[in-house]
Tab-separated table of C-alpha atoms and ligand atoms in Angstrom:
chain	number	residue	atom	x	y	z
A	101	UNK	CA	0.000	0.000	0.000
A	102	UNK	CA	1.753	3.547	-1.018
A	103	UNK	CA	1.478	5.717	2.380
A	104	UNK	CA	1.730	9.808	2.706
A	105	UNK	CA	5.292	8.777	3.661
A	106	UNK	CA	6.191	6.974	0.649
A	107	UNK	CA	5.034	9.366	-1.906
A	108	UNK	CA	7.143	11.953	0.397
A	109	UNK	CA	9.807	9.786	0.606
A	110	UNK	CA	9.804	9.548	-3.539
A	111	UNK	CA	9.610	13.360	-3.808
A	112	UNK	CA	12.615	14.065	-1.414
A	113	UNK	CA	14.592	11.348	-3.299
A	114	UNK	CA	15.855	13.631	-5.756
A	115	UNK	CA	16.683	16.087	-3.093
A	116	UNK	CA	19.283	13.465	-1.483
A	117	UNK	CA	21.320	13.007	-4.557
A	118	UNK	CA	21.913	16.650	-5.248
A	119	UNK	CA	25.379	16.371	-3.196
A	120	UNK	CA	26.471	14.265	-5.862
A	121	UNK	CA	25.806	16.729	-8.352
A	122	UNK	CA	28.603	18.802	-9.780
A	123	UNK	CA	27.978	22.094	-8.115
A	124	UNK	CA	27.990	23.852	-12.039
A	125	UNK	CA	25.025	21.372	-12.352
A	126	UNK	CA	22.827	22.740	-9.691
A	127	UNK	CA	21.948	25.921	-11.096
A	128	UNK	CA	23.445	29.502	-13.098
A	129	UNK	CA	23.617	30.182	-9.279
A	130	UNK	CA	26.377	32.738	-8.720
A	131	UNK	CA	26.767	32.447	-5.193
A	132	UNK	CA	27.537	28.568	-5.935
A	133	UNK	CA	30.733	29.373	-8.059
A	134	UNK	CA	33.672	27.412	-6.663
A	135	UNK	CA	36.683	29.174	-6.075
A	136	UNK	CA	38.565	25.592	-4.134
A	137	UNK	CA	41.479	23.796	-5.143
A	138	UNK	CA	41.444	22.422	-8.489
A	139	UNK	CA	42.859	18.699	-9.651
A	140	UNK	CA	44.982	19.347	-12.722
A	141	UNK	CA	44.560	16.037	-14.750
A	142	UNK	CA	46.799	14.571	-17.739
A	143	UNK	CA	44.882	11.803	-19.740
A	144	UNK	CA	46.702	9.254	-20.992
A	145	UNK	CA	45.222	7.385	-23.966
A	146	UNK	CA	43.384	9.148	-26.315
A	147	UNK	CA	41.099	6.761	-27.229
A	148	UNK	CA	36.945	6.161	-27.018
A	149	UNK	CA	36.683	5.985	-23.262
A	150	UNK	CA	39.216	9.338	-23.025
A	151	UNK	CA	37.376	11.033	-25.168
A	152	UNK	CA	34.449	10.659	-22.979
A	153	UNK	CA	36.086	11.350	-19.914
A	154	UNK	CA	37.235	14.933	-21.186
A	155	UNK	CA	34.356	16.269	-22.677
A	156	UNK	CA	32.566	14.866	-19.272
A	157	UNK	CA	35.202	17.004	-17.216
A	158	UNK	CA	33.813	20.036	-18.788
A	159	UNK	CA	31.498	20.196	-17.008
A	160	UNK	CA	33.410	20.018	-13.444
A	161	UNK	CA	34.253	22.667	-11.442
A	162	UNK	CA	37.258	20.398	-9.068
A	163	UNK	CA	38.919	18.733	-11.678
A	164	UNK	CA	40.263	20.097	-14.941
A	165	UNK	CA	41.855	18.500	-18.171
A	166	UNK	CA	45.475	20.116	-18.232
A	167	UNK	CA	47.721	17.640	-20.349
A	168	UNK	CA	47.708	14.373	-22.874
A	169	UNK	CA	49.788	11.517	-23.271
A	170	UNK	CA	49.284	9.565	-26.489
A	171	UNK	CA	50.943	8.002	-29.195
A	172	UNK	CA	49.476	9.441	-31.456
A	173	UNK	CA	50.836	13.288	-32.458
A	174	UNK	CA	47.429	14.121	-34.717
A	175	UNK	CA	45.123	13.499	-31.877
A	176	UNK	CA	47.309	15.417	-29.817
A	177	UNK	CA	47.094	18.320	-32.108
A	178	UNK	CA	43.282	17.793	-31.682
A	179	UNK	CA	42.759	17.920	-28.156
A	180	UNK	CA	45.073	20.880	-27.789
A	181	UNK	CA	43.029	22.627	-30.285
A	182	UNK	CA	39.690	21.547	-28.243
A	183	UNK	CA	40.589	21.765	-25.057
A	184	UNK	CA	43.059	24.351	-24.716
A	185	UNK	CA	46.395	22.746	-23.882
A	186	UNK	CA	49.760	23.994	-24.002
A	187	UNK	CA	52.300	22.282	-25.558
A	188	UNK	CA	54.782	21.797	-22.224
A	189	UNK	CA	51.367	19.288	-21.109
A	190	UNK	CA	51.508	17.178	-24.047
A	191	UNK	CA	53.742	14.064	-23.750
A	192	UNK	CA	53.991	10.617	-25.660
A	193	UNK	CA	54.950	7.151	-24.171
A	194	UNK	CA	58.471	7.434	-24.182
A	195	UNK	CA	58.729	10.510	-22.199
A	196	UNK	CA	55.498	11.051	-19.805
A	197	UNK	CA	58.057	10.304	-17.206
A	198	UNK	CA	58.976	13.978	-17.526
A	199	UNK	CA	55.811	14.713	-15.796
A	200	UNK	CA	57.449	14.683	-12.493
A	201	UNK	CA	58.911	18.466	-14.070
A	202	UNK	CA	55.381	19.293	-14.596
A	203	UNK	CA	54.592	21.501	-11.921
A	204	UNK	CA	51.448	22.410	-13.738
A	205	UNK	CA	49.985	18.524	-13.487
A	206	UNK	CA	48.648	17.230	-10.110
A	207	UNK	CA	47.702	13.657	-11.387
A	208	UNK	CA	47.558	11.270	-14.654
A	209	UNK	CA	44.088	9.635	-15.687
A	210	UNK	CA	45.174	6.244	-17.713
A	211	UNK	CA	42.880	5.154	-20.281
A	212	UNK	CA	45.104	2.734	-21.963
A	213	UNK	CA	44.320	-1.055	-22.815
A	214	UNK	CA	44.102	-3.229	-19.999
A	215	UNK	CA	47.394	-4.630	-20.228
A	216	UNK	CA	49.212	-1.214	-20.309
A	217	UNK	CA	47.785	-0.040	-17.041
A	218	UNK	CA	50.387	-1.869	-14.385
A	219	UNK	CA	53.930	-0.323	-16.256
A	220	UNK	CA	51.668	3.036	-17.011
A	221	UNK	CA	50.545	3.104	-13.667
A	222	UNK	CA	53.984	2.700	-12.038
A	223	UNK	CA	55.711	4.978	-13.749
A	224	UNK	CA	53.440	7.950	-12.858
A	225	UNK	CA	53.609	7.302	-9.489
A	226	UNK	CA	57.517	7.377	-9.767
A	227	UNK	CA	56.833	10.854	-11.721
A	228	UNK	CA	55.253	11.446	-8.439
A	229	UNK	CA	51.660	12.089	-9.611
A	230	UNK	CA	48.820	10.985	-8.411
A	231	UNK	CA	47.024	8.130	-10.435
A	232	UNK	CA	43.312	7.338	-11.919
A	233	UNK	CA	43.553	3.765	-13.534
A	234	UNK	CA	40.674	2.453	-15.543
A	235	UNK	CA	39.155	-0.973	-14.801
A	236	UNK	CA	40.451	-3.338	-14.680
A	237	UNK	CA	43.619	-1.920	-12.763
A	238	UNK	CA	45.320	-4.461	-13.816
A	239	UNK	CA	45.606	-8.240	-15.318
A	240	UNK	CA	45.377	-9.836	-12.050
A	241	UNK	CA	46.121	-9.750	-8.103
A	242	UNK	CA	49.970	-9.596	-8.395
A	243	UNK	CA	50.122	-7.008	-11.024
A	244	UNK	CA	47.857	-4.950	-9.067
A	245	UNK	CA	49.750	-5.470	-5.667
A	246	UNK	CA	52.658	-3.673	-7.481
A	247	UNK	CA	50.852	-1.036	-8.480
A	248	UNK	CA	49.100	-0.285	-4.541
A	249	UNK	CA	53.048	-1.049	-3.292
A	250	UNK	CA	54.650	1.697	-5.928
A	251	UNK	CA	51.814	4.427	-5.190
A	252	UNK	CA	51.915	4.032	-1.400
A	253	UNK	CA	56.283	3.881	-2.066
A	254	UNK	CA	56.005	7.288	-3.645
A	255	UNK	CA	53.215	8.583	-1.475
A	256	UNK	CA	50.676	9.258	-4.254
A	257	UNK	CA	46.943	8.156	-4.388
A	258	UNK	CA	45.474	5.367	-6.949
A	259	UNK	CA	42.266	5.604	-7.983
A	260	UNK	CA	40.267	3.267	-10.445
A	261	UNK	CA	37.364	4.287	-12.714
A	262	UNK	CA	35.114	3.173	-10.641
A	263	UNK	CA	32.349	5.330	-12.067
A	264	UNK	CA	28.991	3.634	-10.435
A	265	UNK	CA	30.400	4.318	-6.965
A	266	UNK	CA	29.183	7.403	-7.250
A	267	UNK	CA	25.500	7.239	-9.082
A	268	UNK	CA	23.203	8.323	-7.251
A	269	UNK	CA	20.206	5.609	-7.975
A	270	UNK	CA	23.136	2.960	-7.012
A	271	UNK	CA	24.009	5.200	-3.416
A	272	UNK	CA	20.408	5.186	-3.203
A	273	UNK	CA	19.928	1.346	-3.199
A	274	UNK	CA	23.103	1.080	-0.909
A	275	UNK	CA	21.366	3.572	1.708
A	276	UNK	CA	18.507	1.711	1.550
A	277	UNK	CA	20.146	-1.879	2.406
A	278	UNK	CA	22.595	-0.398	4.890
A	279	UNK	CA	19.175	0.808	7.072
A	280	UNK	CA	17.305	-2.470	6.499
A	281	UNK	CA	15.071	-1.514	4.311
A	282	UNK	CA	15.448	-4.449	2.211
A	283	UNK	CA	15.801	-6.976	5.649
A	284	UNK	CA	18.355	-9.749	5.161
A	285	UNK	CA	19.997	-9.779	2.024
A	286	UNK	CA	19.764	-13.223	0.453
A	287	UNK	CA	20.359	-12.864	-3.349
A	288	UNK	CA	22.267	-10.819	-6.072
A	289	UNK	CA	22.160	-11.447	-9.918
A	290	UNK	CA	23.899	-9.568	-11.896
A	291	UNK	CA	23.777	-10.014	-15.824
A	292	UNK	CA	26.880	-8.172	-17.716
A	293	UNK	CA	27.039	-8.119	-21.732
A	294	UNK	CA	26.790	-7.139	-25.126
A	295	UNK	CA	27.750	-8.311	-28.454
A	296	UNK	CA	31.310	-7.496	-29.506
A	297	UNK	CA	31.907	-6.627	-33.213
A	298	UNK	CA	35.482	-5.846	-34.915
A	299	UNK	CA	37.155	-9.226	-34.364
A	300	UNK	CA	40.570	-6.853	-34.741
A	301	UNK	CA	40.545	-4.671	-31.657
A	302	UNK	CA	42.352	-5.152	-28.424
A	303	UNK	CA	39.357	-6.456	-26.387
A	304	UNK	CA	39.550	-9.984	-28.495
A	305	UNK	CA	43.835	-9.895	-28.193
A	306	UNK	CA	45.053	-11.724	-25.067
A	307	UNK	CA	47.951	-9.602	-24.681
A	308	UNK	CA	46.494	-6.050	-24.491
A	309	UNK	CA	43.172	-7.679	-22.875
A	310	UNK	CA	44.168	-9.885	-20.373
A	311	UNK	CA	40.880	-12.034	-21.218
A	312	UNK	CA	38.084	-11.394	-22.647
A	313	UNK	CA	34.220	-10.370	-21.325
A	314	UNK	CA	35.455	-10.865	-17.649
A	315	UNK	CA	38.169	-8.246	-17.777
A	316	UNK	CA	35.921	-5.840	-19.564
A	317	UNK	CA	32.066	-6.125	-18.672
A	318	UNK	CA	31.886	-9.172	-16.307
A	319	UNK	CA	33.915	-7.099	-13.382
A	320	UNK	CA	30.945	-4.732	-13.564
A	321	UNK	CA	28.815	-7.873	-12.078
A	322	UNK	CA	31.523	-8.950	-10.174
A	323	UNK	CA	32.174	-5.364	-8.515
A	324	UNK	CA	28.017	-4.729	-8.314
A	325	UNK	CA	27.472	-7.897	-6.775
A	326	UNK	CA	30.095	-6.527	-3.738
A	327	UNK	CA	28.703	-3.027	-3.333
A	328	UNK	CA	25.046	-4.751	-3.388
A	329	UNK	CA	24.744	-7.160	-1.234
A	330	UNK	CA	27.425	-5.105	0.951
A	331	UNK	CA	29.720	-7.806	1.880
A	332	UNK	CA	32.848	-9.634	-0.150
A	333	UNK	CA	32.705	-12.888	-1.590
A	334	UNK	CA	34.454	-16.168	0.400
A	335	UNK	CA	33.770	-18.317	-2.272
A	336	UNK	CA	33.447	-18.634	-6.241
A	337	UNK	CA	32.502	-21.319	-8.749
A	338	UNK	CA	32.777	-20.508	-12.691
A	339	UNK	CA	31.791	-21.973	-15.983
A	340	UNK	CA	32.757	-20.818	-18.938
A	341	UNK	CA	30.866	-21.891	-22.487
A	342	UNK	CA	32.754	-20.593	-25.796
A	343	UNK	CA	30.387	-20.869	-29.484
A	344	UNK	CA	33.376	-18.907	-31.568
A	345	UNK	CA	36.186	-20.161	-31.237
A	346	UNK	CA	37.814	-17.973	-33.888
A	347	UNK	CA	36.467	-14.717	-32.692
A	348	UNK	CA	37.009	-15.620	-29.013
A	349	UNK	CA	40.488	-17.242	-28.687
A	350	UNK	CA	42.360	-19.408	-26.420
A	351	UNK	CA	42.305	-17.094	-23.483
A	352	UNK	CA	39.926	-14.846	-24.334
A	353	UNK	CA	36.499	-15.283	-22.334
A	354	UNK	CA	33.472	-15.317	-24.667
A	355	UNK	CA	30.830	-16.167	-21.719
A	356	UNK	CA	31.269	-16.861	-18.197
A	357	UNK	CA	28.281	-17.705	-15.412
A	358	UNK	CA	29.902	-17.590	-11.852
A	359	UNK	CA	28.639	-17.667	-8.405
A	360	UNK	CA	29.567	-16.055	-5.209
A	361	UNK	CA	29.083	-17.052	-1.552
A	362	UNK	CA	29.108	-14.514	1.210
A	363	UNK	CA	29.817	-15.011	4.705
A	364	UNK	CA	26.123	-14.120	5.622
A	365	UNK	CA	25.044	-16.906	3.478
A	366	UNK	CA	23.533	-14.706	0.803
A	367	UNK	CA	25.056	-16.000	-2.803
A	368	UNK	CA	24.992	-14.184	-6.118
A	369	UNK	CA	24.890	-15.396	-9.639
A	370	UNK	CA	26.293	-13.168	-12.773
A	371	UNK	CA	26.565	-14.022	-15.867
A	372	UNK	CA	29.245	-12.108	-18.271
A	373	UNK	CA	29.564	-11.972	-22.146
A	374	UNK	CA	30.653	-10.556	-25.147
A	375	UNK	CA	27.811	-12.326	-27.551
A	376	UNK	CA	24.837	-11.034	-26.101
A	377	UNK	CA	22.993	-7.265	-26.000
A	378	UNK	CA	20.647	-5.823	-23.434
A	379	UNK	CA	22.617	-7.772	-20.808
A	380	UNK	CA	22.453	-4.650	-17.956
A	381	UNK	CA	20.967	-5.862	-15.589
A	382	UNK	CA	21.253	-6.361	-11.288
A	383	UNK	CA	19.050	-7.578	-9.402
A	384	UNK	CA	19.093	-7.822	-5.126
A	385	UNK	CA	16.319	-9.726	-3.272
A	386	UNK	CA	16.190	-9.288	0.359
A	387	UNK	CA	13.645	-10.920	3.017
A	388	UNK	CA	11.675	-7.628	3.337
A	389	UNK	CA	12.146	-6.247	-0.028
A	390	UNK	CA	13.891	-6.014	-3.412
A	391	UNK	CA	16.099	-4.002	-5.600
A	392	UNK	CA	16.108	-3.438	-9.715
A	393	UNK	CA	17.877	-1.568	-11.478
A	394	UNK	CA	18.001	-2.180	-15.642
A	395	UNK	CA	20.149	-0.471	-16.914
A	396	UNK	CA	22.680	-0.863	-13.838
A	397	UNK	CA	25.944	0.340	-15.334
A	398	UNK	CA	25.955	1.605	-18.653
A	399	UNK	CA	26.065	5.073	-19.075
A	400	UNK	CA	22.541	5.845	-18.379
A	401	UNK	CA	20.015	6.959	-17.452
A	402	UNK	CA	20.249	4.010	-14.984
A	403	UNK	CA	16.701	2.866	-13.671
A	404	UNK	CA	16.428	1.548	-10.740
A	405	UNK	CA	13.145	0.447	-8.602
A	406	UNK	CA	12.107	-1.219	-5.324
A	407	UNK	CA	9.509	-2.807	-4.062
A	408	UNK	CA	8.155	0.973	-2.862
A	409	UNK	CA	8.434	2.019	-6.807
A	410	UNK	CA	10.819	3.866	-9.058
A	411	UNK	CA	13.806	5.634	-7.731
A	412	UNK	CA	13.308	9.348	-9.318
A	413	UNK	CA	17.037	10.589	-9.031
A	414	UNK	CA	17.341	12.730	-12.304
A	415	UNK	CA	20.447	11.459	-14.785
A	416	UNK	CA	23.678	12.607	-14.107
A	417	UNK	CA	27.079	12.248	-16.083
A	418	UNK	CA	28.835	9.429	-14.714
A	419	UNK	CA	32.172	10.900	-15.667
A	420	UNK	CA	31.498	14.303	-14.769
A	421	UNK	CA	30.447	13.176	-10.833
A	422	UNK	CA	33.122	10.572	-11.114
A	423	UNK	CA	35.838	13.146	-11.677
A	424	UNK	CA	34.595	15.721	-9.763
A	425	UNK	CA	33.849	13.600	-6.496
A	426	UNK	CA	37.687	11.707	-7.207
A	427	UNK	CA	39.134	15.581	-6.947
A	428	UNK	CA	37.489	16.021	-3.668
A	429	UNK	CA	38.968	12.582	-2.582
A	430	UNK	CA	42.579	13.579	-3.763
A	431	UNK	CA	42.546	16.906	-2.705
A	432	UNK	CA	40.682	17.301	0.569
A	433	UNK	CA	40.415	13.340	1.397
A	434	UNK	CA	36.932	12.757	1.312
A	435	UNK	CA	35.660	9.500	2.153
A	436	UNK	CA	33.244	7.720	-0.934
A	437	UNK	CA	30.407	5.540	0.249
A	438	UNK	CA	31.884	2.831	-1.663
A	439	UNK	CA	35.527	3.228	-2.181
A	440	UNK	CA	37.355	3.833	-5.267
A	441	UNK	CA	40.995	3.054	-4.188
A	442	UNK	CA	43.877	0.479	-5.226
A	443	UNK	CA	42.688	-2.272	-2.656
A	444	UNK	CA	39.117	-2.377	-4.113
A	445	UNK	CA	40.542	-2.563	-7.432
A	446	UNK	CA	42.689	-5.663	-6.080
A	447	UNK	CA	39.941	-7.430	-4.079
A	448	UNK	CA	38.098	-7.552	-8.014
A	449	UNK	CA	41.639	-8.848	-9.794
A	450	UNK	CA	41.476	-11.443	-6.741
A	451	UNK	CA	38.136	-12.460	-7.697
A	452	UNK	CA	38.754	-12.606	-11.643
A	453	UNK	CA	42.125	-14.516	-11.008
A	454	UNK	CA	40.125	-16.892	-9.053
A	455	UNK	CA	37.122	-17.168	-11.609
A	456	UNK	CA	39.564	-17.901	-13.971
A	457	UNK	CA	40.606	-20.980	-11.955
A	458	UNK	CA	37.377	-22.012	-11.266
A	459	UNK	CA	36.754	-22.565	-15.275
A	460	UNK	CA	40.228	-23.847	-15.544
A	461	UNK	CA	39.608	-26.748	-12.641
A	462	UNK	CA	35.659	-27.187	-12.472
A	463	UNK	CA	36.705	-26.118	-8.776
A	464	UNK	CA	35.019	-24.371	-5.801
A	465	UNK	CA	37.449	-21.708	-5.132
A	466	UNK	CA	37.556	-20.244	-1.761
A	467	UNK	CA	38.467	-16.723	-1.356
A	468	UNK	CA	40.072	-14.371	1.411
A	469	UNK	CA	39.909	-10.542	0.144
B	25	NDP	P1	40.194	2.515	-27.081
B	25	NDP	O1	40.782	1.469	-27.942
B	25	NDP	O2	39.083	3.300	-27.626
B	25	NDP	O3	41.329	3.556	-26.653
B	25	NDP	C1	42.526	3.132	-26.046
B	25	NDP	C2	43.616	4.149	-26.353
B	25	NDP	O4	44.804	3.709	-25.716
B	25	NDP	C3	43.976	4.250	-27.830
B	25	NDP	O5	43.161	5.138	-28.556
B	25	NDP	C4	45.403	4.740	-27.766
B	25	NDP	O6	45.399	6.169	-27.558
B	25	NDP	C5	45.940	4.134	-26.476
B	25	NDP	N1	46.811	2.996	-26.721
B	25	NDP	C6	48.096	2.916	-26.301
B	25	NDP	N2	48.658	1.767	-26.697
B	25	NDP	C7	47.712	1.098	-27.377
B	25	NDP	C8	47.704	-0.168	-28.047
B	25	NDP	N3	48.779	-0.979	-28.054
B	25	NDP	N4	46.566	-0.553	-28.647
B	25	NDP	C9	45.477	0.221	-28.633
B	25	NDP	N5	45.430	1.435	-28.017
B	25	NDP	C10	46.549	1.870	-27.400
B	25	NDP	O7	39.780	1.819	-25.720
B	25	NDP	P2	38.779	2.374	-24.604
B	25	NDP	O8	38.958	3.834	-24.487
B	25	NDP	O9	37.431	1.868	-24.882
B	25	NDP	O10	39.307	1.620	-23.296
B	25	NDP	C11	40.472	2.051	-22.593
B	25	NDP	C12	40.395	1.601	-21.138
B	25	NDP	O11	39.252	2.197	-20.541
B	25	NDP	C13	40.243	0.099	-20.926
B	25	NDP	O12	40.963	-0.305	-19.794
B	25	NDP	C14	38.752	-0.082	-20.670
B	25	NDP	O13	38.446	-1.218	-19.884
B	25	NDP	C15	38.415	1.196	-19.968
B	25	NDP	N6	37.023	1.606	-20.164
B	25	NDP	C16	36.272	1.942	-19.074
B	25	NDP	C17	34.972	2.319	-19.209
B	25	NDP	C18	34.176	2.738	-18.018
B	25	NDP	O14	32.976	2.940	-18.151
B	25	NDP	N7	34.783	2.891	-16.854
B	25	NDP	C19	34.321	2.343	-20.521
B	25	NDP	C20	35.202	2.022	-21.609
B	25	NDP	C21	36.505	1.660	-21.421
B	25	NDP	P3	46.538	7.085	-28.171
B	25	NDP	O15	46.369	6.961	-29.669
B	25	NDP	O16	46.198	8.421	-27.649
B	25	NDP	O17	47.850	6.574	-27.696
């Protein structure tokens, strides 16, 4: 039955997101204009996902596009052109380690192929700048260790792309389990794909991927199912099923199913691919209550419902509230709801490294995060 509180309760929801707004968002507001410390961000890597990132930081008042790093010279000469930077901000792969004589760049974004990030990663934080990583950090648990060990070494921060850890219909489900609302949580699904085309790009080659789906679009269930049910996995059993074996080759995931335990006895079930659309979806069952939310992680608009209706949080730019809410953790050391740091990048590269058994061996594969 909907109650007076309820339909208040769904009219105030959009009210509790606004923090996560940009500020520039809220309004043409002039008493709102920021006047803080700004990040200074180089991207490195050029590519679709960097693209998106920039023209996303537009619109954020805490965290500005400063520099590039590419291989590429013409899409250098682009971005300056776009985005107004200066030549002494512009470096390629052979000498971004000159960055640490960059007084004028507070941290590198890396947007590179998976298999690029750990060497990448490293070297910025011996440039002494602070570090964004995409997902996955890196190939697996050991590569990623190095990474957290070389950032802490040269006293920098590592963050990871995480960009749903700060959406609000997502923060909204999270409130909502952390005060009960959904009772005891008992069940996660989370269902991660879409159909991959140009059998050419990096995604399908081992070496830049370091898989296949799983690296790419299955960590999105695999991360989900952790922030959702609110606990980390102590157990995982895989399965992987392959109908290309040109396409996908040997070592490169078409379709995985895996399942977690938790210690509170809840389990999950996900299901990652590269051969199937309209695969967005997660799915949290409680005693009480239930969670929705399709789409859960693409770029949006996410919807998300309960049992108590549709979550009305208006669309924001993942990117934009990423970036913006990563400046405030760099620069003043705020504290995300769910965090975005090296060691939860490293509990997921635990996690794949041990789905990646469990196919291998037909195993139950216990797991201490
Ligand atoms: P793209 O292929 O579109 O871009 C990657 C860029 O990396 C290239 O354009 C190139 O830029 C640079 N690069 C350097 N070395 C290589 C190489 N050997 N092969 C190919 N490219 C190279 O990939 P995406 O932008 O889609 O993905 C990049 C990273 O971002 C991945 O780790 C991916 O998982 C992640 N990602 C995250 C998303 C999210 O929502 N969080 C969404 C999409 C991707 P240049 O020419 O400037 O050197």
């Amino acid at each position: 039955m909907n109650t007076r509180r309820d339909f208040l309760q769904k009219l105030t929801a959009p009210l509790i997101a606004l923090p996560f707004l940009p500020r520039n968002c809220l309004a043409a507001n002039p008493d709102l204009k920021y006047d803080g410390p700004v990040l200074r961000i180089a991207i490195m890597g050029l590519g679709s996902y960097g693209n998106r990132v920039a023209e996303a930081m537009q619109s954020c008042t805490k965290a500005k596009l400063v520099g590039v790093i590419s291989g590429t010279p013409s899409k250098i000469k682009t971005w300056q052109a776009k985005y107004n930077i200066p030549d002494k901000n512009c470096y390629n792969y052979e000498n971004f380690d000159q960055v640490k004589n960059n007084p004028d760049i507070d941290a590198v974004y890396v947007i590179t192929p998976n298999a690029l990030h750990h060497d990448q990663v490293i070297r910025v934080a011996k440039a002494g700048k602070h570090v964004i990583c995409e997902k996955p950090m890196a190939l697996n648990a050991k590569e990623g260790q190095e990474m957290i060990d070389a950032c802490k070494k040269a006293n920098v921060k590592l963050l990871v792309g995480y960009r749903m850890h700060f959406e609000p219909k997502t923060l909204e489900i999270i409130r909502m389990r952390n005060a009960g609302e959904f009772g005891k949580i008992l069940f996660f699904q989370g269902l991660c794909g879409f159909r991959i085309g140009d059998p050419t790009q990096w995604r399908l080659n081992k070496q830049l991927a370091g898989g296949g789906s799983l690296m790419d679009i299955g960590i999105y269930a695999i991360n989900g199912s952790r922030y959702m049910v609110g606990e980390d996995p102590v157990w995982v059993m895989a399965q992987e099923t392959k109908t290309d074996h040109v396409k996908f080759k040997e070592g490169v995931d078409e379709t995985i199913q895996f399942q977690f335990g938790f210690p509170s006895g809840a389990t999950a079930s996900c299901l990652s691919t590269y051969s199937m659309n309209n695969l967005d979806r997660f799915f949290l069952n409680g005693d009480n209550e239930f969670a929705e939310m399709q789409p859960s992680t693409g770029y949006g608009p996410i919807k998300g419902k309960t049992n108590k209706g549709e979550l009305m949080y208006p669309h924001v730019t993942h990117q934009t509230v990423q970036m913006e809410e990563m400046a405030g953790i760099i620069l003043e050391g705020k504290q995300p709801v769910v965090p975005v740091d090296g060691g939860e990048a490293l509990k997921d590269l635990k996690i794949i490294d041990a789905i990646y058994e469990a196919t291998r061996t037909g195993r139950k594969i216990d797991l201490k995060l």
